[in-house]
mmCIF file of C-alpha atoms in Angstrom:
data_model
loop_
_atom_site.group_PDB
_atom_site.id
_atom_site.type_symbol
_atom_site.label_atom_id
_atom_site.label_comp_id
_atom_site.label_asym_id
_atom_site.label_seq_id
_atom_site.Cartn_x
_atom_site.Cartn_y
_atom_site.Cartn_z
ATOM 1 C CA MET W 1 0.000 0.000 0.000
ATOM 2 C CA ARG W 2 1.435 3.316 -1.093
ATOM 3 C CA SER W 3 1.153 6.293 1.225
ATOM 4 C CA ILE W 4 0.362 9.794 0.060
ATOM 5 C CA PRO W 5 3.355 12.095 0.507
ATOM 6 C CA PRO W 6 2.781 15.143 2.708
ATOM 7 C CA PRO W 7 2.317 18.450 0.864
ATOM 8 C CA LYS W 8 5.414 20.490 0.251
ATOM 9 C CA ARG W 9 6.020 23.451 2.538
ATOM 10 C CA GLN W 10 5.645 25.911 -0.375
ATOM 11 C CA GLU W 11 2.252 24.436 -1.336
ATOM 12 C CA VAL W 12 0.993 24.808 2.226
ATOM 13 C CA ARG W 13 2.311 28.366 2.384
ATOM 14 C CA THR W 14 0.664 29.233 -0.952
ATOM 15 C CA PHE W 15 -2.663 27.804 0.217
ATOM 16 C CA LEU W 16 -2.547 29.662 3.548
ATOM 17 C CA THR W 17 -1.572 32.940 1.896
ATOM 18 C CA TYR W 18 -4.325 32.454 -0.674
ATOM 19 C CA PHE W 19 -6.737 31.738 2.159
ATOM 20 C CA LEU W 20 -5.866 35.082 3.771
ATOM 21 C CA THR W 21 -6.318 37.012 0.522
ATOM 22 C CA ALA W 22 -9.559 35.088 -0.069
ATOM 23 C CA LEU W 23 -10.657 36.097 3.424
ATOM 24 C CA LEU W 24 -10.128 39.730 2.405
ATOM 25 C CA GLY W 25 -12.164 39.092 -0.744
ATOM 26 C CA ALA W 26 -14.868 37.256 1.197
ATOM 27 C CA SER W 27 -15.138 40.154 3.634
ATOM 28 C CA ILE W 28 -15.502 42.643 0.786
ATOM 29 C CA ASN W 29 -17.953 40.296 -0.959
ATOM 30 C CA PHE W 30 -20.027 39.750 2.167
ATOM 31 C CA ILE W 31 -20.207 43.394 3.270
ATOM 32 C CA SER W 32 -20.900 44.717 -0.214
ATOM 33 C CA ARG W 33 -23.629 42.066 -0.744
ATOM 34 C CA ILE W 34 -25.396 43.411 2.346
ATOM 35 C CA PHE W 35 -25.062 46.936 0.947
ATOM 36 C CA TYR W 36 -26.290 45.943 -2.532
ATOM 37 C CA ARG W 37 -29.247 44.071 -0.981
ATOM 38 C CA ASN W 38 -30.746 47.483 -0.189
ATOM 39 C CA PHE W 39 -31.083 48.099 -3.927
ATOM 40 C CA PHE W 40 -31.340 44.681 -5.623
ATOM 41 C CA ASP W 41 -32.790 41.215 -5.155
ATOM 42 C CA PHE W 42 -30.697 38.483 -3.500
ATOM 43 C CA ASP W 43 -29.210 36.987 -6.685
ATOM 44 C CA THR W 44 -28.159 40.374 -8.074
ATOM 45 C CA SER W 45 -26.713 41.522 -4.750
ATOM 46 C CA VAL W 46 -24.580 38.322 -4.571
ATOM 47 C CA LEU W 47 -23.383 38.996 -8.128
ATOM 48 C CA CYS W 48 -22.504 42.637 -7.390
ATOM 49 C CA GLY W 49 -20.728 41.719 -4.157
ATOM 50 C CA TYR W 50 -18.664 39.113 -5.972
ATOM 51 C CA LEU W 51 -17.687 41.508 -8.762
ATOM 52 C CA THR W 52 -16.663 44.174 -6.247
ATOM 53 C CA ALA W 53 -14.452 41.695 -4.387
ATOM 54 C CA THR W 54 -12.918 40.332 -7.608
ATOM 55 C CA ILE W 55 -11.809 43.764 -8.758
ATOM 56 C CA LEU W 56 -10.356 44.687 -5.376
ATOM 57 C CA THR W 57 -8.451 41.434 -4.788
ATOM 58 C CA PHE W 58 -6.559 40.895 -8.057
ATOM 59 C CA ILE W 59 -3.376 42.688 -6.927
ATOM 60 C CA PRO W 60 -3.217 41.132 -3.416
ATOM 61 C CA THR W 61 -3.809 37.686 -4.911
ATOM 62 C CA LYS W 62 -1.123 38.198 -7.564
ATOM 63 C CA ARG W 63 1.429 39.748 -5.242
ATOM 64 C CA TYR W 64 1.007 37.790 -2.014
ATOM 65 C CA ALA W 65 -0.900 34.568 -2.579
ATOM 66 C CA PHE W 66 0.925 33.356 -5.658
ATOM 67 C CA ALA W 67 4.109 35.457 -5.381
ATOM 68 C CA ALA W 68 3.705 36.586 -8.984
ATOM 69 C CA ALA W 69 4.469 40.282 -8.479
ATOM 70 C CA GLU W 70 7.439 40.368 -10.856
ATOM 71 C CA THR W 71 6.298 38.057 -13.660
ATOM 72 C CA GLY W 72 5.808 40.810 -16.222
ATOM 73 C CA ASN W 73 2.612 39.070 -17.335
ATOM 74 C CA THR W 74 0.069 41.192 -15.493
ATOM 75 C CA GLY W 75 -2.132 41.730 -18.555
ATOM 76 C CA ARG W 76 -2.331 38.009 -19.365
ATOM 77 C CA GLU W 77 -2.813 37.159 -15.707
ATOM 78 C CA ALA W 78 -5.616 39.715 -15.394
ATOM 79 C CA VAL W 79 -7.453 38.146 -18.341
ATOM 80 C CA LYS W 80 -7.026 34.626 -16.927
ATOM 81 C CA PHE W 81 -7.973 35.923 -13.454
ATOM 82 C CA LEU W 82 -11.219 37.342 -14.834
ATOM 83 C CA LEU W 83 -12.035 34.135 -16.730
ATOM 84 C CA ILE W 84 -11.542 32.015 -13.617
ATOM 85 C CA ALA W 85 -13.450 34.613 -11.586
ATOM 86 C CA LEU W 86 -16.384 34.418 -14.018
ATOM 87 C CA LEU W 87 -16.505 30.646 -13.648
ATOM 88 C CA ALA W 88 -16.306 30.921 -9.863
ATOM 89 C CA LEU W 89 -18.956 33.674 -10.002
ATOM 90 C CA LEU W 90 -21.375 31.217 -11.573
ATOM 91 C CA VAL W 91 -20.468 28.678 -8.908
ATOM 92 C CA GLN W 92 -21.106 31.224 -6.149
ATOM 93 C CA VAL W 93 -24.308 32.771 -7.470
ATOM 94 C CA TYR W 94 -25.948 29.465 -8.351
ATOM 95 C CA GLY W 95 -24.579 27.741 -5.249
ATOM 96 C CA ALA W 96 -26.043 30.494 -3.056
ATOM 97 C CA LYS W 97 -29.303 30.673 -5.024
ATOM 98 C CA TYR W 98 -29.953 26.926 -4.963
ATOM 99 C CA THR W 99 -28.908 26.619 -1.324
ATOM 100 C CA LEU W 100 -31.408 29.358 -0.440
ATOM 101 C CA HIS W 101 -34.262 27.957 -2.512
ATOM 102 C CA TYR W 102 -33.747 24.226 -1.986
ATOM 103 C CA VAL W 103 -32.104 23.971 1.441
ATOM 104 C CA ALA W 104 -32.496 27.066 3.635
ATOM 105 C CA ASN W 105 -36.061 28.056 2.732
ATOM 106 C CA PRO W 106 -37.585 24.550 2.993
ATOM 107 C CA LEU W 107 -35.624 23.451 6.083
ATOM 108 C CA LEU W 108 -35.617 26.736 8.003
ATOM 109 C CA PRO W 109 -38.887 28.511 7.113
ATOM 110 C CA ARG W 110 -39.178 30.223 10.503
ATOM 111 C CA THR W 111 -35.638 31.578 10.451
ATOM 112 C CA PRO W 112 -35.504 35.248 9.415
ATOM 113 C CA GLN W 113 -34.912 35.763 5.687
ATOM 114 C CA LEU W 114 -31.687 37.693 6.358
ATOM 115 C CA TRP W 115 -30.173 34.660 8.127
ATOM 116 C CA ARG W 116 -31.247 32.243 5.402
ATOM 117 C CA GLU W 117 -29.747 34.522 2.758
ATOM 118 C CA THR W 118 -26.557 34.999 4.773
ATOM 119 C CA GLY W 119 -26.061 31.266 5.307
ATOM 120 C CA SER W 120 -26.747 30.542 1.644
ATOM 121 C CA HIS W 121 -24.315 33.246 0.601
ATOM 122 C CA VAL W 122 -21.596 31.730 2.819
ATOM 123 C CA VAL W 123 -22.171 28.297 1.227
ATOM 124 C CA GLY W 124 -21.844 29.841 -2.251
ATOM 125 C CA MET W 125 -18.687 31.672 -1.184
ATOM 126 C CA GLY W 126 -17.149 28.419 0.040
ATOM 127 C CA MET W 127 -17.875 26.734 -3.272
ATOM 128 C CA SER W 128 -16.370 29.617 -5.238
ATOM 129 C CA PHE W 129 -13.313 29.668 -2.946
ATOM 130 C CA MET W 130 -12.381 26.194 -4.122
ATOM 131 C CA ALA W 131 -13.085 26.987 -7.783
ATOM 132 C CA ASN W 132 -10.980 30.159 -7.542
ATOM 133 C CA TYR W 133 -8.080 28.555 -5.695
ATOM 134 C CA PHE W 134 -7.595 25.677 -8.089
ATOM 135 C CA GLY W 135 -8.270 27.823 -11.162
ATOM 136 C CA HIS W 136 -5.737 30.464 -10.162
ATOM 137 C CA LYS W 137 -3.183 27.905 -8.988
ATOM 138 C CA LEU W 138 -3.399 25.788 -12.127
ATOM 139 C CA LEU W 139 -3.992 28.483 -14.744
ATOM 140 C CA THR W 140 -3.878 32.158 -13.790
ATOM 141 C CA PHE W 141 -0.489 32.543 -12.136
ATOM 142 C CA ARG W 142 1.244 29.707 -13.923
ATOM 143 C CA SER W 143 2.844 29.786 -17.322
ATOM 144 C CA THR W 144 1.009 27.259 -19.480
ATOM 145 C CA GLY W 145 2.877 28.069 -22.693
ATOM 146 C CA VAL W 146 -0.337 28.624 -24.663
ATOM 147 C CA TYR W 147 0.301 32.347 -25.095
ATOM 148 C CA ASP W 148 3.876 31.770 -26.282
ATOM 149 C CA ARG W 149 2.751 29.158 -28.838
ATOM 150 C CA PHE W 150 0.039 31.542 -30.051
ATOM 151 C CA ARG W 151 2.579 34.341 -30.530
ATOM 152 C CA GLN W 152 4.955 32.040 -32.456
ATOM 153 C CA ARG W 153 2.204 31.260 -34.977
ATOM 154 C CA ARG W 154 1.776 34.904 -35.896
#
């Protein structure tokens, strides 16, 4: 029976640093969703909160979480960051929406709506955290060579 090797120290450090920058993003997301809820329905306020957090966390994620401050690829990384963020946005919005409609509302009908929405939003944020982490780790702040091959064809 083969044992799984422990994660490398750098991988653990990257994950923890990403977790801290994601915590910043989650705080911005959460607080701005509450603000936007004064003007929009739940789904739209989750979307607006997510977009606000995405814009404000690109630089901290690039610089601290993935130590990619000096890559010289900020434009490419921003495009990949936004693509991954859009995928994770769908995960968050639909995760929160379906959790609210199919879990929180049926199971907790007497709980105040604000608490059901808040819990559902947190579930959606957790789902998008994982989508963002693996997307950024495997694509955004890593050279895949696709851009270089594309430029050589020109």
